Each structure stands twice: as structure tokens, then as C-alpha cells.
PDB file of C-alpha atoms and ligand atoms in Angstrom:
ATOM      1  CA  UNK A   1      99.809  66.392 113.442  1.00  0.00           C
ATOM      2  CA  UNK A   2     102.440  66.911 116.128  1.00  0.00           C
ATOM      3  CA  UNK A   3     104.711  69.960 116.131  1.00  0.00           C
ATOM      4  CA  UNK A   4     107.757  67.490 115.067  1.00  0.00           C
ATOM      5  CA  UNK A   5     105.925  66.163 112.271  1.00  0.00           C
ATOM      6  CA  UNK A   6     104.601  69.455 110.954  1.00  0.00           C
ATOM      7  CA  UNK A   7     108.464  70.991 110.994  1.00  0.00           C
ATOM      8  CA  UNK A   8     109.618  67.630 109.721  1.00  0.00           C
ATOM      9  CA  UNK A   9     107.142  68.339 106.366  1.00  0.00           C
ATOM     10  CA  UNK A  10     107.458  72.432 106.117  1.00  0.00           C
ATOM     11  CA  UNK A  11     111.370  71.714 106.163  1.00  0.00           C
ATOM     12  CA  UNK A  12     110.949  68.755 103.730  1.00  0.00           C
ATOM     13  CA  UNK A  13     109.059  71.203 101.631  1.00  0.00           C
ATOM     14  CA  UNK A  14     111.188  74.461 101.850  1.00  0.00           C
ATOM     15  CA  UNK A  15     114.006  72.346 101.023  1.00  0.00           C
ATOM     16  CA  UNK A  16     113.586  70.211  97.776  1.00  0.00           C
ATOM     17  CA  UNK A  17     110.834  72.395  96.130  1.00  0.00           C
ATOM     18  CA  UNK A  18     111.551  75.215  94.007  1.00  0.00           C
ATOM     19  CA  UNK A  19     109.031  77.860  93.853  1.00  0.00           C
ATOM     20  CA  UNK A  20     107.061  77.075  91.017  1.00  0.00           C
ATOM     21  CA  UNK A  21     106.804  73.446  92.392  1.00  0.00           C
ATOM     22  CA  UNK A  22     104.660  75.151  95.331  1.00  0.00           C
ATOM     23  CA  UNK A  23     101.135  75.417  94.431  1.00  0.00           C
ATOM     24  CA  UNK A  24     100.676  78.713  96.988  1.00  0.00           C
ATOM     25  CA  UNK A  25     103.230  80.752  94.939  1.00  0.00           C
ATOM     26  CA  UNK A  26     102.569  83.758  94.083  1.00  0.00           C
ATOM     27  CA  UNK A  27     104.730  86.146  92.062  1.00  0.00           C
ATOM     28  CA  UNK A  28     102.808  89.437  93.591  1.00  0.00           C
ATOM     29  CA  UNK A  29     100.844  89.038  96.735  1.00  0.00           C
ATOM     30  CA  UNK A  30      97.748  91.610  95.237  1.00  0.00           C
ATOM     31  CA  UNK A  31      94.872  90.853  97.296  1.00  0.00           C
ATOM     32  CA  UNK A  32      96.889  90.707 100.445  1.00  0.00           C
ATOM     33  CA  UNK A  33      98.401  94.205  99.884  1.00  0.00           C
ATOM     34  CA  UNK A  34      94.784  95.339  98.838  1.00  0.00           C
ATOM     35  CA  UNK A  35      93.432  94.122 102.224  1.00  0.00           C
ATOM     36  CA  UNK A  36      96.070  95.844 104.381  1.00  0.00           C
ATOM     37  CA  UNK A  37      95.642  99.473 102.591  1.00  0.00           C
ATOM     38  CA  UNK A  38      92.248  98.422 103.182  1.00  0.00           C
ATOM     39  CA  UNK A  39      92.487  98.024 106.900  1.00  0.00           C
ATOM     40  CA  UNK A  40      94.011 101.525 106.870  1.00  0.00           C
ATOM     41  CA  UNK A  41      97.132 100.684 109.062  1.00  0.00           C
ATOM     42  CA  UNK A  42      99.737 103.651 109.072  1.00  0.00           C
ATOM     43  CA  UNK A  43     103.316 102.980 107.275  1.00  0.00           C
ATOM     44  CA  UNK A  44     104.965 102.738 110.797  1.00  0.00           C
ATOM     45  CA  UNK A  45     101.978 100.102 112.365  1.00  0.00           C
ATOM     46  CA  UNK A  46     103.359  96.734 113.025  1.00  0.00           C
ATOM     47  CA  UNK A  47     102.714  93.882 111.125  1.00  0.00           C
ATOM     48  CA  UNK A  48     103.039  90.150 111.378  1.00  0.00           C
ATOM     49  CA  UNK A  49     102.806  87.689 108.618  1.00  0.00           C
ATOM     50  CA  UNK A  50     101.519  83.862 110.361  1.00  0.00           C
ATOM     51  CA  UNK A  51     102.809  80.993 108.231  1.00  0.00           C
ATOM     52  CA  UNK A  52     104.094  83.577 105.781  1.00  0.00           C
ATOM     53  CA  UNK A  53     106.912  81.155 104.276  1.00  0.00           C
ATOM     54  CA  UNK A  54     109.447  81.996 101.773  1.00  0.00           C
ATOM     55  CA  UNK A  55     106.045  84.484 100.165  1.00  0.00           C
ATOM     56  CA  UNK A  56     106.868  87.822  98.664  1.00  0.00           C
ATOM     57  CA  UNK A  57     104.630  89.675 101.176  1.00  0.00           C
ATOM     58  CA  UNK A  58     107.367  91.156 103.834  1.00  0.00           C
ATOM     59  CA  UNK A  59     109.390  92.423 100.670  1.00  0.00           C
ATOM     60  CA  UNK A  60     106.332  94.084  99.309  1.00  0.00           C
ATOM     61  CA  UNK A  61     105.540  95.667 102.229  1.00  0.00           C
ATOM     62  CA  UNK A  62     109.370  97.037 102.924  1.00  0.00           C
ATOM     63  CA  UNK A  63     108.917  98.311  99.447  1.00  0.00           C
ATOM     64  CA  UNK A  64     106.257  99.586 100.018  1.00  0.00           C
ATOM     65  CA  UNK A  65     107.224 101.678 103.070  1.00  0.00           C
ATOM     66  CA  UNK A  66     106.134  99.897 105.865  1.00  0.00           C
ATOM     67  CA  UNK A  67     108.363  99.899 108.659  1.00  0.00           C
ATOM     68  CA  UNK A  68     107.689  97.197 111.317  1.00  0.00           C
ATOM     69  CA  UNK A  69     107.184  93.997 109.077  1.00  0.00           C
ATOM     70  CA  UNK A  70     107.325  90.421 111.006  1.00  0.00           C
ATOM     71  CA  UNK A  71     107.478  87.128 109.401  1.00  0.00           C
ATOM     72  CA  UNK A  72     106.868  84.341 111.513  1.00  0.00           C
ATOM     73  CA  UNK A  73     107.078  80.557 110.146  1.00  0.00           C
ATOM     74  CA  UNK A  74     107.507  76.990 111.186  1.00  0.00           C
ATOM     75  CA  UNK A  75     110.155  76.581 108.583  1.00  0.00           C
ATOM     76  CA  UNK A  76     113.191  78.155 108.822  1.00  0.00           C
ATOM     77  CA  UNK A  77     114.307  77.343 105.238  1.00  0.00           C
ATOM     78  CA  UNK A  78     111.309  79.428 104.075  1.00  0.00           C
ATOM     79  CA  UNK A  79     112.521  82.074 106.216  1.00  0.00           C
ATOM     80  CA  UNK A  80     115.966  81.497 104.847  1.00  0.00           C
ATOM     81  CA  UNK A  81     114.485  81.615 101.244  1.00  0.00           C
ATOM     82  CA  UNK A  82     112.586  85.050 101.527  1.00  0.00           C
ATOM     83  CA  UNK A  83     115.343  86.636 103.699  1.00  0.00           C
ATOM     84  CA  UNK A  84     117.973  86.177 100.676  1.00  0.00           C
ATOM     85  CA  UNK A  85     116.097  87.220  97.874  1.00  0.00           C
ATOM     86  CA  UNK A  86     115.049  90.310  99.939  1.00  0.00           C
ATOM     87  CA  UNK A  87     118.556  91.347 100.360  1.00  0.00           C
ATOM     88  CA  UNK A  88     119.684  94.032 102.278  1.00  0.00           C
ATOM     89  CA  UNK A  89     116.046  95.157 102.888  1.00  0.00           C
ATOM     90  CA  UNK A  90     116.338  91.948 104.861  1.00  0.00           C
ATOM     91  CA  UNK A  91     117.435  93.448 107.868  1.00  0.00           C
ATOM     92  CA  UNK A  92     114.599  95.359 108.439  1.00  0.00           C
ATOM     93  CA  UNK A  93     112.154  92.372 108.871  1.00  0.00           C
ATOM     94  CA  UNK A  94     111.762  90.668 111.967  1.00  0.00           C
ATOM     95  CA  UNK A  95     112.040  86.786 111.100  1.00  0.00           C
ATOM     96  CA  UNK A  96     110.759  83.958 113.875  1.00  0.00           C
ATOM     97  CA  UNK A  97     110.974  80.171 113.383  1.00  0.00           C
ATOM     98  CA  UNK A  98     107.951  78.859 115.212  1.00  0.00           C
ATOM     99  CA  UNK A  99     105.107  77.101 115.560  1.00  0.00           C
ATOM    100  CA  UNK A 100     102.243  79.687 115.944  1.00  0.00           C
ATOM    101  CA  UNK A 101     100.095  77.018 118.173  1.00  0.00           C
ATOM    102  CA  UNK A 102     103.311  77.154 120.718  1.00  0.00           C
ATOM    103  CA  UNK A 103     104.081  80.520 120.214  1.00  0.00           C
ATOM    104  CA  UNK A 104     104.654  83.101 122.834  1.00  0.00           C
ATOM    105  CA  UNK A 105     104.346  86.514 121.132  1.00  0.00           C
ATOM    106  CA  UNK A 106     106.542  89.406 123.430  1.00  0.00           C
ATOM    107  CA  UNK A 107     104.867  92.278 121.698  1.00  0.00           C
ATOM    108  CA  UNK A 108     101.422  93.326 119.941  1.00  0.00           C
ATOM    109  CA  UNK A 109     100.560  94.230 116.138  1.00  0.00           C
ATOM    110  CA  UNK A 110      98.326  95.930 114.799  1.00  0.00           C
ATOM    111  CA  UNK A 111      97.456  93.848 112.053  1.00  0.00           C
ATOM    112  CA  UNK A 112      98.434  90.143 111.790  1.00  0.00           C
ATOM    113  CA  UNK A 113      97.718  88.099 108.436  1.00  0.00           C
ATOM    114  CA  UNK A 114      97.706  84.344 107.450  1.00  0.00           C
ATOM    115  CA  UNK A 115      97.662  83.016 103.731  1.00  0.00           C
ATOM    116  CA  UNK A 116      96.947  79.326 103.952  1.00  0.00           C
ATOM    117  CA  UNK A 117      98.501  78.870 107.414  1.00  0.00           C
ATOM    118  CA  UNK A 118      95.653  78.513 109.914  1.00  0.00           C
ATOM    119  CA  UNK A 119      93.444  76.365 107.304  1.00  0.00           C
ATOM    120  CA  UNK A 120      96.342  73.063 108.229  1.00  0.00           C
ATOM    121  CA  UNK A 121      94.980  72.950 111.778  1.00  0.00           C
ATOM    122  CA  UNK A 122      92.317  70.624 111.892  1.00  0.00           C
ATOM    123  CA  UNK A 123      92.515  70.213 115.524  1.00  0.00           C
ATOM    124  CA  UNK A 124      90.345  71.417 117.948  1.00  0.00           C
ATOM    125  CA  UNK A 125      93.478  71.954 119.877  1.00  0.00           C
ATOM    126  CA  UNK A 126      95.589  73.586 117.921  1.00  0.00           C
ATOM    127  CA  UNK A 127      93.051  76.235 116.671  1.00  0.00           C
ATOM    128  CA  UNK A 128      92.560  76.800 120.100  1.00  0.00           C
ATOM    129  CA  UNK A 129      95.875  77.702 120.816  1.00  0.00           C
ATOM    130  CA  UNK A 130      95.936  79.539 117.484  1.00  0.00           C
ATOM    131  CA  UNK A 131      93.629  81.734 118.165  1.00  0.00           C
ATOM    132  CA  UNK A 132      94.879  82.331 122.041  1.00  0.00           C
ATOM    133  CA  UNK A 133      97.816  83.888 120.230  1.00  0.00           C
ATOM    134  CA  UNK A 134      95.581  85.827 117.989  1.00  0.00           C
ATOM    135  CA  UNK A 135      94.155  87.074 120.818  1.00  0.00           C
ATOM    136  CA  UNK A 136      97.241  88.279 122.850  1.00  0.00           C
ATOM    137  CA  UNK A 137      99.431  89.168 119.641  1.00  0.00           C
ATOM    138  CA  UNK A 138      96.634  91.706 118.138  1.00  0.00           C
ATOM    139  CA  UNK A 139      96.189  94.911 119.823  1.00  0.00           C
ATOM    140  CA  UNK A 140      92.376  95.911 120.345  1.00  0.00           C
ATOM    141  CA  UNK A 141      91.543  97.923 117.208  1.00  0.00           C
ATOM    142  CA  UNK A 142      93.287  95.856 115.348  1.00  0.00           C
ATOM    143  CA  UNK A 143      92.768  93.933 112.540  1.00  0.00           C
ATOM    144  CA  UNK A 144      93.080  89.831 111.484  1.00  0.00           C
ATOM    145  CA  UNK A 145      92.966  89.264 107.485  1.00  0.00           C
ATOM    146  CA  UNK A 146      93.069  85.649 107.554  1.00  0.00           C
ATOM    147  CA  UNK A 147      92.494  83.604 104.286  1.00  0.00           C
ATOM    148  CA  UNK A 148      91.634  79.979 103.614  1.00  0.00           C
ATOM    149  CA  UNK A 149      90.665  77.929 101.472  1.00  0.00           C
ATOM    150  CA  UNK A 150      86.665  78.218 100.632  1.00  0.00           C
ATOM    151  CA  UNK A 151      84.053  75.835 101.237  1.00  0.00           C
ATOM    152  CA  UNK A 152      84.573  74.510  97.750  1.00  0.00           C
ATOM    153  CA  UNK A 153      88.396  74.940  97.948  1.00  0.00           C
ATOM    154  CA  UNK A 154      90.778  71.913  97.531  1.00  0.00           C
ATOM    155  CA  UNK A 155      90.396  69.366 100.574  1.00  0.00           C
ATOM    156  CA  UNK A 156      94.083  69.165 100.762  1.00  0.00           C
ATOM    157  CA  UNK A 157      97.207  71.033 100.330  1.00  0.00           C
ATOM    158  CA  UNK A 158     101.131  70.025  99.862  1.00  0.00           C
ATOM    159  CA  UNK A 159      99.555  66.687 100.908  1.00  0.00           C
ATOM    160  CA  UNK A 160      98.055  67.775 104.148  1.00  0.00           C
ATOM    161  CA  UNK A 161      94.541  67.673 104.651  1.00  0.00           C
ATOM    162  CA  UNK A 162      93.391  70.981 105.682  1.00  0.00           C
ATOM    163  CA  UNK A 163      89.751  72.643 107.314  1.00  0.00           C
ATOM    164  CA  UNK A 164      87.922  74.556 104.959  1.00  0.00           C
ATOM    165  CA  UNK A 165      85.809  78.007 105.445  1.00  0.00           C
ATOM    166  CA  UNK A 166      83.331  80.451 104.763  1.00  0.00           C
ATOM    167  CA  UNK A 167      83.807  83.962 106.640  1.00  0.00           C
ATOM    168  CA  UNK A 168      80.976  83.070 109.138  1.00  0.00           C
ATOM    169  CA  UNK A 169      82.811  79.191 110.389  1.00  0.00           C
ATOM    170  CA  UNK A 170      85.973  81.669 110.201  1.00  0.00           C
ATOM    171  CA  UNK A 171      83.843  84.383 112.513  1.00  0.00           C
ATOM    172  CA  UNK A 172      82.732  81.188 115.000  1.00  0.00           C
ATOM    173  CA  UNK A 173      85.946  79.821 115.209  1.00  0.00           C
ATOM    174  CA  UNK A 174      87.213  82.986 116.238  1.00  0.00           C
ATOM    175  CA  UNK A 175      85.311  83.593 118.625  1.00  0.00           C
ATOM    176  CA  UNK A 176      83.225  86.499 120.194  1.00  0.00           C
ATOM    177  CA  UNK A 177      86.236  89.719 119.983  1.00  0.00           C
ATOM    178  CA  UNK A 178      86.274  89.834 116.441  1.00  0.00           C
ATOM    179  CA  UNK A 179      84.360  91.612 114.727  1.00  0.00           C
ATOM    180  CA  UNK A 180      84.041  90.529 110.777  1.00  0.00           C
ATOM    181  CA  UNK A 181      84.403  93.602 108.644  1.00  0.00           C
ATOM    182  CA  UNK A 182      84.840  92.035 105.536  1.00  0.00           C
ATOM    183  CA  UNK A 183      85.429  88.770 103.223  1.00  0.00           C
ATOM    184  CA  UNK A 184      85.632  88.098  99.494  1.00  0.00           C
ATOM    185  CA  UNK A 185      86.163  84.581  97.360  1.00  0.00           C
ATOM    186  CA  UNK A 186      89.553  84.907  95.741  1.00  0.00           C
ATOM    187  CA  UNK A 187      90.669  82.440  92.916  1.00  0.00           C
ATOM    188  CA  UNK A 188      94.283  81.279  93.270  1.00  0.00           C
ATOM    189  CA  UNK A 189      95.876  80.122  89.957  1.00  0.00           C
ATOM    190  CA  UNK A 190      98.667  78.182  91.050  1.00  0.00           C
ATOM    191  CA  UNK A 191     101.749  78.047  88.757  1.00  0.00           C
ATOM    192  CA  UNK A 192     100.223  75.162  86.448  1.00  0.00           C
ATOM    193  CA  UNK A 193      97.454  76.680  86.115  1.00  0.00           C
ATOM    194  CA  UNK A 194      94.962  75.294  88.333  1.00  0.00           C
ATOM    195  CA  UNK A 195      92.166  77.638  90.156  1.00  0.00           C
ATOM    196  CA  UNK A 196      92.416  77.203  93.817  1.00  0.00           C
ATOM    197  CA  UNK A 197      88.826  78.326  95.532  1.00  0.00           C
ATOM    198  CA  UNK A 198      89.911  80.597  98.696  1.00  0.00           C
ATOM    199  CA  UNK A 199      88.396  83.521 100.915  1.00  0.00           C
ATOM    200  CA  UNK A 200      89.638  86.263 102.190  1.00  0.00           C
ATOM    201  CA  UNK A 201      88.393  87.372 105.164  1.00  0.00           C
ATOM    202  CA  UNK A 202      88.953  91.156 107.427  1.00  0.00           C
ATOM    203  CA  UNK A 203      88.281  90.880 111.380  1.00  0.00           C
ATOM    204  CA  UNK A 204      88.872  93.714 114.141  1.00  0.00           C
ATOM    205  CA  UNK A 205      89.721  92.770 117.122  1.00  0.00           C
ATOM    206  CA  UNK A 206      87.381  94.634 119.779  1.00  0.00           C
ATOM    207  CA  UNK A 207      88.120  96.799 122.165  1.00  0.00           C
ATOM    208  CA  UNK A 208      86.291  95.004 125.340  1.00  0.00           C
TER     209      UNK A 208
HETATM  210  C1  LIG B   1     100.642  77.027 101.973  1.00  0.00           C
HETATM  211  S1  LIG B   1     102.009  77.762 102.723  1.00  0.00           S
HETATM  212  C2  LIG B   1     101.647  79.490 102.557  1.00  0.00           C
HETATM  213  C3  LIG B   1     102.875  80.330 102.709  1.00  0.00           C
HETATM  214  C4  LIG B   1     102.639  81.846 102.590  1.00  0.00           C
HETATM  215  N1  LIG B   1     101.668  82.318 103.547  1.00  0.00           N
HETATM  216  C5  LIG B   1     102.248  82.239 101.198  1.00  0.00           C
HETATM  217  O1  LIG B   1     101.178  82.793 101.022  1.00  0.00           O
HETATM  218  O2  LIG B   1     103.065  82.020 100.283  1.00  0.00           O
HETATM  219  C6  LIG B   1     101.717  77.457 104.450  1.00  0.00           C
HETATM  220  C7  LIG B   1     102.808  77.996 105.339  1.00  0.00           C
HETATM  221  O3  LIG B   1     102.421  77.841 106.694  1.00  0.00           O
HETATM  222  C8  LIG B   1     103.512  77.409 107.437  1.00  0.00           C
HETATM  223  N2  LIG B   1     102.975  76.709 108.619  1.00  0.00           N
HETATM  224  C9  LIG B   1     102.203  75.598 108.629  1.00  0.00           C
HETATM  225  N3  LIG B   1     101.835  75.282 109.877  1.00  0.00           N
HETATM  226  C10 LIG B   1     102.399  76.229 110.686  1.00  0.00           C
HETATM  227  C11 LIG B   1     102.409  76.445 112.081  1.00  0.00           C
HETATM  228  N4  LIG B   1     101.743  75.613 112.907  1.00  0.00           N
HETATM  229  N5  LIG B   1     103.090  77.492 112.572  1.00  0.00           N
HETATM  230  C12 LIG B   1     103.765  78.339 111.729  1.00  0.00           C
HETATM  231  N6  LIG B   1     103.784  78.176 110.395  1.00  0.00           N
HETATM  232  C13 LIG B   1     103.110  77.140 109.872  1.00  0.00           C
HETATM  233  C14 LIG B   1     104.295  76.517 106.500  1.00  0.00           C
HETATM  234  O4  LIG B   1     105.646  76.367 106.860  1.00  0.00           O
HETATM  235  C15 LIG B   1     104.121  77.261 105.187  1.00  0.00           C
HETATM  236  O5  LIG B   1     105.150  78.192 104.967  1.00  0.00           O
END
């Protein structure tokens, strides 16, 4: 999928879906917020959400104290969506609309995560790029919670067909720097009720 085709559907999306027509919803991102305590990042580390939507991550984390929270997405509507119900706290996000294969971070984090982003590139190509970004946005140290769907995950999502994984396909498509600390199976129930198979999994980026 081209990048004008992939905005063209994320827009399509964000615009005529409510959010419990969106089979990723979730009211409380729990095993997100588990994973970064987890990774042990400090209140003031920064922090980018890939593909992170209209989700209630960013607001979680403001709540929660942290202090450098980025949200990057392809759709700005999502962006749009999240940044209103956030409210004032709003301001204290960084928002980008962009394509993370064509992206060109301008600073480093120290701990980037993707829900359900990175498993729509089923190019070569594009997780190529993807992970060329991975690999200049994250600081050495740092860490990459990335989850998917699993092996025995849905084959497609919001009518996209998407690349499914287990934590070691997710550690080779990474690539030798990343060093996989840890992965668990997580069952989405999406908001009719459907279990959607994913995983979960923890990478540091080494220092070379
Ligand atoms: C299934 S949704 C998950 C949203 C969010 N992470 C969550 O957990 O609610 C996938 C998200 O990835 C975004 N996305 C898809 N391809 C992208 C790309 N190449 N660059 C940036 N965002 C992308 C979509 O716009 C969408 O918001």
C-alpha cells in the first residue's frame, strides 16, 4: 500500500467510525502501561507512541506523570480525536501527522511503543524503513515494546491484511541491536466481544 492510500483509509477510518466501531479500542491501555513501568523509564524520559491513533495511551501517561509524551500517527483525525478528549493536558503532548516509513525523527526517546501499527506493513520495504527509524529515533539503552498480532491472531485488521508474529520473527525482523528482553500473548477483547490473539513484545536497543 502506498503512503496516499494508507492516509486515504486511516482518515476514512478516523472519520466515520466512532470508537466502539474500532475493533483496537480500548477503554484503559493496561498492558501497555504495565510494560513501560516495566521498562523502568523515569517520569521525565521521553516517549513516543508509533501509530498511536485517537488511543488513550498519551492521556494515561500525562496522568500518570510522565512528562515528555509523543504521539505520532498517519491520521490526523485520530490525532484530532485524542487531543480533544485530553483537554487541556493536551498541550503537553507532542502530536505528529506522519507516516512512520517516511518519517524523519529530529530527536531521540527513550522508549518508543507501537500497538497494532507496525503489524500493517507487509512490505519488505516499508519495514525496512520502519525499522531505520527505530533505529535512529531510540537512544541506545533504550527500549522498543512493540505489539502485534500473534501467530494465531486475526489475518486482517480494519480490512487491511496485516503480517503476523511471534517475539523471535519480531527479534529477526529487527534486526541484530535489539536485544529481546521480554514478550507475553495478550488477548484483546474488542468492543463486541471478540478475542483478538496478540503479543507483546520488550526490546533494548544496544549500546554498540
Ligand atoms: C489498529 S490502529 C491502533 C491505534 C492505537 N495504537 C491503539 O492502540 O489504539 C493502527 C494505527 O496505526 C496508524 N498507522 C497505520 N499505518 C501507519 C503508518 N505507516 N505510519 C503511522 N501510523 C500508521 C493508523 O492510523 C492507526 O491509528
Amino acid at each position: 500500500m502506498n503512503h496516499a492510500s494508507r492516509w486515504d483509509h486511516w482518515e476514512n477510518v478516523y472519520t466515520s467510525k466512532g470508537e466502539s466501531q474500532l475493533s483496537w479500542f480500548q477503554e484503559t491501555p493496561a498492558l501497555s502501561l504495565e510494560l513501560i513501568e516495566q521498562a523502568g523509564v523515569a517520569r521525565s524520559s521521553a516517549i513516543v507512541d508509533i501509530g498511536g491513533g485517537a488511543s488513550r495511551l498519551a492521556e494515561s501517561l500525562v496522568s500518570r506523570g510522565y512528562e515528555d509524551v509523543t504521539v505520532l500517527d498517519l491520521s490526523a483525525a485520530a490525532l484530532a480525536a485524542a487531543r480533544s478528549r485530553i483537554g487541556e493536558k493536551a498541550s503537553r503532548v507532542t502530536w505528529i501527522a506522519a507516516d512512520v516509513t517516511a518519517w524523519e525523527p529530529s530527536r531521540s526517546y527513550d522508549l518508543w511503543h507501537d500497538r497494532a501499527a507496525f503489524h500493517f506493513l507487509t512490505l519488505a520495504r516499508d519495514r525496512a524503513a520502519y525499522v531505520a527509524r527505530l533505529q535512529r529515533a531510540l537512544r541506545p539503552g533504550g527500549h522498543a515494546i512493540i505489539g502485534t498480532f500473534a501467530l494465531d491472531g486475526p489475518e486482517r485488521c480494519s480490512g487491511l491484511a496485516v503480517s503476523r508474529y511471534d517475539a523471535e520473527h519480531l527479534a529477526a525482523t529487527l534486526g541484530r541491536g535489539f536485544a529481546l528482553i521480554d514478550s507475553r500473548p495478550h488477548g484483546h477483547v474488542t468492543p463486541w466481544g471478540a478475542t483478538q490473539k496478540f503479543q507483546f513484545s520488550t526490546f533494548r536497543r544496544e549500546r554498540s
